[in-house]
mmCIF file of C-alpha atoms and ligand atoms in Angstrom:
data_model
loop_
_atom_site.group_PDB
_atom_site.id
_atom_site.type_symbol
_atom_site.label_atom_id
_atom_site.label_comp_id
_atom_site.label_asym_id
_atom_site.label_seq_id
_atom_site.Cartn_x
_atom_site.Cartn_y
_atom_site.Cartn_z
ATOM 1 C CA UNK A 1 -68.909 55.819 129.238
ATOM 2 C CA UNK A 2 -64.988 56.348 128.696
ATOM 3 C CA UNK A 3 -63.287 53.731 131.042
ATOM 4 C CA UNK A 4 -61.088 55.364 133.707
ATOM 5 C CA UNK A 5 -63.208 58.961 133.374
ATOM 6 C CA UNK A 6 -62.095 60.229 136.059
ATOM 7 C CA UNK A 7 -58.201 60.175 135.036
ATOM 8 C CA UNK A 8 -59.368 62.133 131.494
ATOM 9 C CA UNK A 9 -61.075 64.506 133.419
ATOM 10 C CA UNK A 10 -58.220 65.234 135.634
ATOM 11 C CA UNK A 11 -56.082 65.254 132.819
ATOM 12 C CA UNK A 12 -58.308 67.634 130.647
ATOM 13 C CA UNK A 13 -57.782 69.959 134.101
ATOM 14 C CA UNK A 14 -54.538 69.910 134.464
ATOM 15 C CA UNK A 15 -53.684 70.619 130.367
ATOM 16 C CA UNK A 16 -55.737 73.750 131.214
ATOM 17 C CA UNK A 17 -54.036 75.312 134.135
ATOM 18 C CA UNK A 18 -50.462 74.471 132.451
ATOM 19 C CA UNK A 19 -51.972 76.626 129.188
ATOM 20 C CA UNK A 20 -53.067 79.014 131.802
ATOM 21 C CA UNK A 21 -49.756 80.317 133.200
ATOM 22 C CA UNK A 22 -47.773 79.680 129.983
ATOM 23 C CA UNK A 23 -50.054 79.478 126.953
ATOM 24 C CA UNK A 24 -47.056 78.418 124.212
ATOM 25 C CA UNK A 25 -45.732 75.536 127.227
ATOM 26 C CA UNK A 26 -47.212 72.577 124.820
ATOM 27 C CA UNK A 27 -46.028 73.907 121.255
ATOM 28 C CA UNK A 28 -42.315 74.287 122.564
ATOM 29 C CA UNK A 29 -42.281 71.392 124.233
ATOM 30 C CA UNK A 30 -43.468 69.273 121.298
ATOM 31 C CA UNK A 31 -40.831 70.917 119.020
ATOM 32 C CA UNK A 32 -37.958 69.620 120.847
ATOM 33 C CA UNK A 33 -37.003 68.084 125.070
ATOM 34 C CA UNK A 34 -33.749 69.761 126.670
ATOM 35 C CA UNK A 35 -33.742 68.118 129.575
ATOM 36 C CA UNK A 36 -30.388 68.360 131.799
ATOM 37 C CA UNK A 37 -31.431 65.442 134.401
ATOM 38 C CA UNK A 38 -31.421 61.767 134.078
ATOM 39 C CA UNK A 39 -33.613 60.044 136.953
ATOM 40 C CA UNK A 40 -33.032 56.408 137.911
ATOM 41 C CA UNK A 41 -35.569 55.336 140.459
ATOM 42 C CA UNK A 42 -37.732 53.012 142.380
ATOM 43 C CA UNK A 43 -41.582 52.450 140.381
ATOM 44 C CA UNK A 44 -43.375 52.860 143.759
ATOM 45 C CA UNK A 45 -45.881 55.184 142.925
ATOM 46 C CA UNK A 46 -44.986 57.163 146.512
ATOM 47 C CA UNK A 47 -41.903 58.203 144.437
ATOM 48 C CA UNK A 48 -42.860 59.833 141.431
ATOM 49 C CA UNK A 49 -39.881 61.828 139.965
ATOM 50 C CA UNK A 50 -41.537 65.350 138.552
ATOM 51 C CA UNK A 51 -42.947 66.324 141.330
ATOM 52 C CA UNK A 52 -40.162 65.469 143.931
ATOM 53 C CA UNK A 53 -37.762 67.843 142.814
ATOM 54 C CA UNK A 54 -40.265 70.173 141.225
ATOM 55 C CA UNK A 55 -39.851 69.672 137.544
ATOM 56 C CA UNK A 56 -42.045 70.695 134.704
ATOM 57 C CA UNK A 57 -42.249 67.859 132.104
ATOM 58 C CA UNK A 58 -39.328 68.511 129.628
ATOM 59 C CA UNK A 59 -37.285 68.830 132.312
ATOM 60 C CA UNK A 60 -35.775 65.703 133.308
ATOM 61 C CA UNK A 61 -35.749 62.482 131.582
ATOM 62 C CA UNK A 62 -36.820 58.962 133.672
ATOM 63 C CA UNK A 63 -36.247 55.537 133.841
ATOM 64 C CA UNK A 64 -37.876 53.378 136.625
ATOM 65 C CA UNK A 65 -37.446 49.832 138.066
ATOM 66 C CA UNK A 66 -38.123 47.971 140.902
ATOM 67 C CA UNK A 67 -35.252 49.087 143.570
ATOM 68 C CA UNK A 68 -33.621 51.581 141.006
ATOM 69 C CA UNK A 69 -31.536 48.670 140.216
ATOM 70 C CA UNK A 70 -28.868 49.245 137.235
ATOM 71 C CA UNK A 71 -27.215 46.130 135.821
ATOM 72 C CA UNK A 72 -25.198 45.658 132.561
ATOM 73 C CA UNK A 73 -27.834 42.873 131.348
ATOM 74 C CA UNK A 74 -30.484 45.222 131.335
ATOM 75 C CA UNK A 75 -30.940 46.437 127.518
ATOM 76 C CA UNK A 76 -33.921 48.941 128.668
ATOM 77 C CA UNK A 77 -32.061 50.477 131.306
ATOM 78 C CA UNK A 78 -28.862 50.585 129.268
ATOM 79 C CA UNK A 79 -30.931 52.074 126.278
ATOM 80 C CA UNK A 80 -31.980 54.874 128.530
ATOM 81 C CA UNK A 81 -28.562 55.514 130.061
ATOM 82 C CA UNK A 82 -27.668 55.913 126.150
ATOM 83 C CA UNK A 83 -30.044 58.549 124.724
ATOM 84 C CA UNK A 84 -29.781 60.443 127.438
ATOM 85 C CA UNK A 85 -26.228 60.869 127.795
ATOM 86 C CA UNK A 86 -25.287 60.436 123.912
ATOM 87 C CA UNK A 87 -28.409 62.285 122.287
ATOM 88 C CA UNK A 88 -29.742 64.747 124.723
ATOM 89 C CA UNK A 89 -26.367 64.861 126.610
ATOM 90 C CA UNK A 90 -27.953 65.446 129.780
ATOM 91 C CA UNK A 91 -25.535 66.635 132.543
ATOM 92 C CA UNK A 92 -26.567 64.340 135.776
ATOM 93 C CA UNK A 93 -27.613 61.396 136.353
ATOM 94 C CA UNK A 94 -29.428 60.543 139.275
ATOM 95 C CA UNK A 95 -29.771 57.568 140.988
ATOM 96 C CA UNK A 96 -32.627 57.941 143.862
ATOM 97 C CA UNK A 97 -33.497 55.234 146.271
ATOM 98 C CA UNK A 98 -36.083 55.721 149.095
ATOM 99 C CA UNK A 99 -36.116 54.320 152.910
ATOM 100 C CA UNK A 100 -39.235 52.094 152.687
ATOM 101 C CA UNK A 101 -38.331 50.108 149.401
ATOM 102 C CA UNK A 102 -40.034 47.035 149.195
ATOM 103 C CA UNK A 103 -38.162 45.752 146.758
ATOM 104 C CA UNK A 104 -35.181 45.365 149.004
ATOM 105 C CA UNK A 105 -36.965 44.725 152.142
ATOM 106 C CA UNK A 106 -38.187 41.503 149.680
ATOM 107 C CA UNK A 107 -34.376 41.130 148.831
ATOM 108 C CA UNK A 108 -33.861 40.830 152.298
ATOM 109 C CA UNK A 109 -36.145 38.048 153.272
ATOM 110 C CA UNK A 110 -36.112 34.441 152.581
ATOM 111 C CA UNK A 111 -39.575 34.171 151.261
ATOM 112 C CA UNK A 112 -39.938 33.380 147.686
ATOM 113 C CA UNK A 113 -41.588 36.162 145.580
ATOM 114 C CA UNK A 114 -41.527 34.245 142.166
ATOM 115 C CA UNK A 115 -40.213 35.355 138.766
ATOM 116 C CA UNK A 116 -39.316 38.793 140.814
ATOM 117 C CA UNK A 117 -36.831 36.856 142.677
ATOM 118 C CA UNK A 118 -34.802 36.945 139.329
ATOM 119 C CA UNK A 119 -34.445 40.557 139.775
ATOM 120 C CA UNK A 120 -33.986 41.193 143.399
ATOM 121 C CA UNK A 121 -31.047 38.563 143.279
ATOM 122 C CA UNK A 122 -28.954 41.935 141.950
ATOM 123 C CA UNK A 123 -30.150 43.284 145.748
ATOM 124 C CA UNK A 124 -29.063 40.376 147.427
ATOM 125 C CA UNK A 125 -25.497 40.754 145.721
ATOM 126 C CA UNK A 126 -25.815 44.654 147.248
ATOM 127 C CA UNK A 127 -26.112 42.223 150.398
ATOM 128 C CA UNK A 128 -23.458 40.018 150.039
ATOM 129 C CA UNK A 129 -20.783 42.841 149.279
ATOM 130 C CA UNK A 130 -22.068 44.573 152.373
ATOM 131 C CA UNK A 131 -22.289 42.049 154.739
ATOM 132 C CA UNK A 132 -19.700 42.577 157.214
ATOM 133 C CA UNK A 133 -21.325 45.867 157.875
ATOM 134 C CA UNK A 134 -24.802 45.057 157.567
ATOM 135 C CA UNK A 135 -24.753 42.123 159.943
ATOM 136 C CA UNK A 136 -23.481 44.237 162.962
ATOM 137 C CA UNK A 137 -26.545 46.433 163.037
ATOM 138 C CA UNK A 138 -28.934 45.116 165.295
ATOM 139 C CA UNK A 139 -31.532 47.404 164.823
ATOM 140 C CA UNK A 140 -34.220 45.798 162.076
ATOM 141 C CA UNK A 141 -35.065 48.908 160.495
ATOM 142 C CA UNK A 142 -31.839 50.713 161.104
ATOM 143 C CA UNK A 143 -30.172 48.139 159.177
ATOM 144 C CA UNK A 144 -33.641 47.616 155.965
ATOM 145 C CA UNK A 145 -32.564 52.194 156.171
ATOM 146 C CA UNK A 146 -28.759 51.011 155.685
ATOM 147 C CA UNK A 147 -29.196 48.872 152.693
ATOM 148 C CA UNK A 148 -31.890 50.950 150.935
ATOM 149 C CA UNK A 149 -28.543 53.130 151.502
ATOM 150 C CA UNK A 150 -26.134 51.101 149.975
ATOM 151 C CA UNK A 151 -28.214 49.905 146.836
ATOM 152 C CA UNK A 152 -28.188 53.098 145.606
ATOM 153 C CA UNK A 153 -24.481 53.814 146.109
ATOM 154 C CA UNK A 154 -23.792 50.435 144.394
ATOM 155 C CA UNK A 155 -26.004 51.263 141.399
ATOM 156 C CA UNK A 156 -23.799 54.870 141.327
ATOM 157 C CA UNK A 157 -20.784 52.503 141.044
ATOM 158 C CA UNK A 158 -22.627 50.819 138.434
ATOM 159 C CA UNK A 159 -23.605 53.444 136.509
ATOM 160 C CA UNK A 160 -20.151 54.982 136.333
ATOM 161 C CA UNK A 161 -18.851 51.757 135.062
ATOM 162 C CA UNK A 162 -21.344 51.286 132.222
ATOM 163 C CA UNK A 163 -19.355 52.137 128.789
ATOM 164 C CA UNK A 164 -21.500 55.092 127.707
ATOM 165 C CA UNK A 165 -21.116 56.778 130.838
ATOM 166 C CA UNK A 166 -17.025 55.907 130.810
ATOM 167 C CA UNK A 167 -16.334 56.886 127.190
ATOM 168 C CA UNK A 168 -18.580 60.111 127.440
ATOM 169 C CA UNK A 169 -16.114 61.051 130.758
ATOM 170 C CA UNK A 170 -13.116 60.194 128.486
ATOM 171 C CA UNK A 171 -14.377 61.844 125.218
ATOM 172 C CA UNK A 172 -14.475 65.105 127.855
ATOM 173 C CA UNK A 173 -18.160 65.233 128.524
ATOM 174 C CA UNK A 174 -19.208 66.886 131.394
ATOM 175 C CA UNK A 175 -21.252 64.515 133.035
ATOM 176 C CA UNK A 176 -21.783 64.176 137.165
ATOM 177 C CA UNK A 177 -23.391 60.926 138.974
ATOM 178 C CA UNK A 178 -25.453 61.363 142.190
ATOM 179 C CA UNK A 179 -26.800 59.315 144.508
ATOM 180 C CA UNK A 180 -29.588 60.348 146.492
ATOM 181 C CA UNK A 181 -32.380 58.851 148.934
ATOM 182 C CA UNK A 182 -35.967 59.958 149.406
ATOM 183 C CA UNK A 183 -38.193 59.430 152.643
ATOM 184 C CA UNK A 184 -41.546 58.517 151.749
ATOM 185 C CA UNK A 185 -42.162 59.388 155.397
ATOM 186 C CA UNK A 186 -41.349 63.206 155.341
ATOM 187 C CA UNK A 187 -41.189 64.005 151.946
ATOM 188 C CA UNK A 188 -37.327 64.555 152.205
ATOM 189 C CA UNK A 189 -34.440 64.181 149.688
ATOM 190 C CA UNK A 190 -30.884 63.603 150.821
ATOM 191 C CA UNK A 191 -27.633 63.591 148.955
ATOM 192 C CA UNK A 192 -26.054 60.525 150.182
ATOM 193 C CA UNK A 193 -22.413 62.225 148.776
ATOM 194 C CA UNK A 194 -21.211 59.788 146.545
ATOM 195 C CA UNK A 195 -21.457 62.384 143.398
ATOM 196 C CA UNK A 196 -18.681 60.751 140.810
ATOM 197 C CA UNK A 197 -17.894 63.933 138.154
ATOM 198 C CA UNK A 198 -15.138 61.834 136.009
ATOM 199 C CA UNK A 199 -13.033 58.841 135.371
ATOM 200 C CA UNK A 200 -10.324 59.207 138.243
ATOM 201 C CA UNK A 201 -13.568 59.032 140.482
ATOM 202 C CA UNK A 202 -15.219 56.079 139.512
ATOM 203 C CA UNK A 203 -15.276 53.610 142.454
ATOM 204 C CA UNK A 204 -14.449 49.814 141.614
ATOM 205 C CA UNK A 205 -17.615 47.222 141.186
ATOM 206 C CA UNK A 206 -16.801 44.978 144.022
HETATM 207 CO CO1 CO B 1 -38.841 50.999 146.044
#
Protein backbone atom coordinates (compact mmCIF):
# COMPACT_ATOMS: atom_id res chain seq x y z
CA UNK A 1 0.00 0.00 0.00
CA UNK A 2 1.29 3.62 -1.08
CA UNK A 3 2.37 5.34 2.26
CA UNK A 4 0.36 8.50 3.00
CA UNK A 5 -2.78 7.17 0.57
CA UNK A 6 -4.92 9.24 1.66
CA UNK A 7 -2.93 12.58 0.61
CA UNK A 8 -2.64 10.89 -3.24
CA UNK A 9 -6.10 10.33 -3.21
CA UNK A 10 -6.97 13.79 -2.26
CA UNK A 11 -4.57 14.99 -4.56
CA UNK A 12 -5.77 12.78 -7.57
CA UNK A 13 -9.33 14.75 -6.55
CA UNK A 14 -8.40 17.87 -6.51
CA UNK A 15 -6.18 17.65 -10.12
CA UNK A 16 -9.66 16.63 -11.37
CA UNK A 17 -11.95 19.38 -10.34
CA UNK A 18 -9.10 22.06 -11.35
CA UNK A 19 -9.24 20.17 -15.09
CA UNK A 20 -12.91 20.39 -14.60
CA UNK A 21 -13.55 24.16 -14.68
CA UNK A 22 -10.49 24.96 -16.84
CA UNK A 23 -9.32 21.92 -18.79
CA UNK A 24 -5.89 23.72 -20.40
CA UNK A 25 -5.14 25.22 -16.36
CA UNK A 26 -2.06 22.53 -16.11
CA UNK A 27 -0.50 22.89 -19.75
CA UNK A 28 -0.28 26.82 -19.33
CA UNK A 29 0.84 26.72 -16.18
CA UNK A 30 3.72 24.33 -16.89
CA UNK A 31 4.79 26.49 -19.90
CA UNK A 32 5.63 29.43 -17.92
CA UNK A 33 4.56 31.21 -13.82
CA UNK A 34 3.51 35.06 -13.99
CA UNK A 35 2.97 35.55 -10.73
CA UNK A 36 2.62 39.38 -9.50
CA UNK A 37 2.83 38.54 -5.55
CA UNK A 38 5.69 37.69 -3.38
CA UNK A 39 4.48 36.10 0.09
CA UNK A 40 6.74 36.16 3.14
CA UNK A 41 5.13 34.29 5.97
CA UNK A 42 4.93 32.33 9.11
CA UNK A 43 5.20 28.04 8.30
CA UNK A 44 2.28 27.41 10.72
CA UNK A 45 0.23 25.32 8.78
CA UNK A 46 -3.04 27.59 10.10
CA UNK A 47 -1.50 30.10 7.60
CA UNK A 48 -1.22 28.69 4.36
CA UNK A 49 -0.77 31.47 1.70
CA UNK A 50 -3.05 30.25 -1.53
CA UNK A 51 -5.90 29.93 0.03
CA UNK A 52 -5.87 33.10 2.31
CA UNK A 53 -6.10 35.52 -0.28
CA UNK A 54 -7.71 33.21 -2.79
CA UNK A 55 -5.01 32.44 -5.26
CA UNK A 56 -4.81 29.79 -7.88
CA UNK A 57 -1.27 28.27 -7.96
CA UNK A 58 0.73 30.43 -10.49
CA UNK A 59 -0.40 33.17 -8.85
CA UNK A 60 1.80 34.22 -6.18
CA UNK A 61 5.17 33.07 -5.36
CA UNK A 62 6.11 31.94 -1.40
CA UNK A 63 8.70 31.81 0.93
CA UNK A 64 8.04 30.63 4.57
CA UNK A 65 9.91 30.70 7.94
CA UNK A 66 9.33 30.49 11.34
CA UNK A 67 7.92 34.17 12.37
CA UNK A 68 8.20 35.48 8.68
CA UNK A 69 11.50 36.60 9.82
CA UNK A 70 13.78 38.36 6.99
CA UNK A 71 17.45 38.86 7.83
CA UNK A 72 20.43 39.71 5.53
CA UNK A 73 22.27 36.32 6.66
CA UNK A 74 19.66 34.33 5.33
CA UNK A 75 20.89 33.06 1.71
CA UNK A 76 17.37 31.13 1.18
CA UNK A 77 15.32 33.94 1.99
CA UNK A 78 17.55 36.37 0.13
CA UNK A 79 17.54 33.89 -2.92
CA UNK A 80 13.81 34.14 -2.98
CA UNK A 81 13.61 37.91 -2.53
CA UNK A 82 15.96 37.71 -5.80
CA UNK A 83 14.08 35.63 -8.40
CA UNK A 84 11.18 37.05 -7.63
CA UNK A 85 11.88 40.56 -7.94
CA UNK A 86 14.83 40.24 -10.65
CA UNK A 87 13.38 37.24 -12.82
CA UNK A 88 9.68 37.21 -12.49
CA UNK A 89 9.64 40.93 -11.43
CA UNK A 90 6.78 40.47 -9.31
CA UNK A 91 5.10 43.77 -8.21
CA UNK A 92 4.48 43.25 -4.20
CA UNK A 93 5.92 41.82 -1.75
CA UNK A 94 4.17 40.78 1.16
CA UNK A 95 5.19 40.33 4.42
CA UNK A 96 2.23 38.56 6.57
CA UNK A 97 2.46 37.87 10.23
CA UNK A 98 -0.47 36.36 12.24
CA UNK A 99 -1.74 37.12 16.03
CA UNK A 100 -1.06 33.68 17.58
CA UNK A 101 2.65 33.17 16.34
CA UNK A 102 4.41 30.88 18.34
CA UNK A 103 7.44 31.66 17.20
CA UNK A 104 7.41 35.01 18.89
CA UNK A 105 5.39 34.11 21.81
CA UNK A 106 8.77 31.59 22.18
CA UNK A 107 10.86 34.83 21.47
CA UNK A 108 9.19 36.24 24.22
CA UNK A 109 9.84 33.81 26.97
CA UNK A 110 12.88 32.89 28.81
CA UNK A 111 12.68 29.21 28.29
CA UNK A 112 15.25 27.69 26.15
CA UNK A 113 13.92 26.12 22.88
CA UNK A 114 17.37 24.80 21.57
CA UNK A 115 19.04 25.29 18.19
CA UNK A 116 15.64 27.43 17.39
CA UNK A 117 16.79 29.89 19.85
CA UNK A 118 19.41 30.85 17.12
CA UNK A 119 16.65 32.06 15.05
CA UNK A 120 14.19 33.66 17.32
CA UNK A 121 17.18 35.82 18.71
CA UNK A 122 16.24 38.11 15.32
CA UNK A 123 12.59 38.35 17.39
CA UNK A 124 14.07 39.24 20.47
CA UNK A 125 16.04 42.17 18.64
CA UNK A 126 12.19 43.12 17.26
CA UNK A 127 11.98 43.24 21.24
CA UNK A 128 14.70 45.16 22.20
CA UNK A 129 14.03 48.03 19.55
CA UNK A 130 10.49 48.08 20.85
CA UNK A 131 10.83 48.02 24.29
CA UNK A 132 9.86 51.26 25.59
CA UNK A 133 6.52 50.61 24.07
CA UNK A 134 6.10 47.10 24.65
CA UNK A 135 6.83 47.22 28.36
CA UNK A 136 3.93 49.71 29.13
CA UNK A 137 1.24 47.32 28.00
CA UNK A 138 0.03 45.46 30.76
CA UNK A 139 -2.24 43.37 29.12
CA UNK A 140 -0.36 39.74 28.33
CA UNK A 141 -1.97 39.15 25.18
CA UNK A 142 -2.53 42.71 24.18
CA UNK A 143 1.06 43.18 24.29
CA UNK A 144 2.16 38.91 22.51
CA UNK A 145 -0.92 40.93 19.57
CA UNK A 146 1.54 44.11 19.67
CA UNK A 147 4.72 42.40 18.86
CA UNK A 148 3.34 39.81 16.40
CA UNK A 149 2.57 43.56 15.12
CA UNK A 150 5.78 44.95 15.10
CA UNK A 151 7.80 41.86 13.70
CA UNK A 152 6.23 42.20 10.69
CA UNK A 153 6.68 45.96 10.29
CA UNK A 154 10.39 45.41 11.16
CA UNK A 155 10.82 42.65 8.55
CA UNK A 156 9.00 45.45 5.95
CA UNK A 157 11.92 47.69 7.04
CA UNK A 158 14.07 44.87 6.34
CA UNK A 159 12.97 43.96 3.25
CA UNK A 160 13.15 47.46 1.82
CA UNK A 161 16.70 47.64 2.88
CA UNK A 162 17.87 44.40 1.26
CA UNK A 163 19.98 45.45 -2.04
CA UNK A 164 17.75 43.75 -4.61
CA UNK A 165 14.79 45.36 -3.40
CA UNK A 166 16.85 48.99 -3.19
CA UNK A 167 18.53 48.81 -6.60
CA UNK A 168 15.27 47.45 -8.34
CA UNK A 169 13.46 50.91 -6.67
CA UNK A 170 16.46 52.88 -8.07
CA UNK A 171 16.78 51.11 -11.50
CA UNK A 172 12.81 52.45 -11.65
CA UNK A 173 11.05 49.23 -10.92
CA UNK A 174 7.78 49.41 -9.77
CA UNK A 175 7.82 47.47 -6.81
CA UNK A 176 5.42 48.09 -3.44
CA UNK A 177 6.15 46.42 0.18
CA UNK A 178 3.21 45.50 2.48
CA UNK A 179 2.85 44.48 5.67
CA UNK A 180 -0.04 42.65 6.71
CA UNK A 181 -1.37 40.43 9.76
CA UNK A 182 -3.69 37.44 9.69
CA UNK A 183 -6.00 36.17 12.65
CA UNK A 184 -5.96 32.59 12.85
CA UNK A 185 -8.98 33.24 15.07
CA UNK A 186 -11.44 34.78 12.46
CA UNK A 187 -9.94 34.12 9.37
CA UNK A 188 -9.16 37.93 8.89
CA UNK A 189 -6.40 39.83 7.00
CA UNK A 190 -5.43 43.36 7.94
CA UNK A 191 -3.19 45.86 6.27
CA UNK A 192 -1.15 47.05 9.07
CA UNK A 193 -0.30 50.41 6.60
CA UNK A 194 3.21 50.39 6.42
CA UNK A 195 3.12 49.80 2.38
CA UNK A 196 6.80 51.31 1.28
CA UNK A 197 6.35 51.96 -2.86
CA UNK A 198 10.10 53.48 -3.33
CA UNK A 199 13.37 54.64 -2.02
CA UNK A 200 12.33 58.08 -0.33
CA UNK A 201 10.00 55.64 1.74
CA UNK A 202 12.16 53.21 3.08
CA UNK A 203 12.18 53.48 6.91
CA UNK A 204 15.71 53.22 8.70
CA UNK A 205 16.76 49.60 10.34
CA UNK A 206 16.98 50.70 13.88
CO1 LIG B 1 3.82 31.92 13.28
Amino acid sequence: MRVLKNLFDQNREWAEKVKESDPDFFQKLSKQQNPEYLWIGCSDSRVPSNQIVGLLPGEIFVHRNIANVVVPSDLNCLSVIQYAVEVLKIKHIIVCGHYGCGGVKAAMEKDEHGLIDNWLHHIRDVYRTHSAEIDVIEDKALKFDRMCELNVIEQVANVCNTTIVRNAWKRGQELSVHGWIYSIENGILQDLNVCVTGIEDVPENK
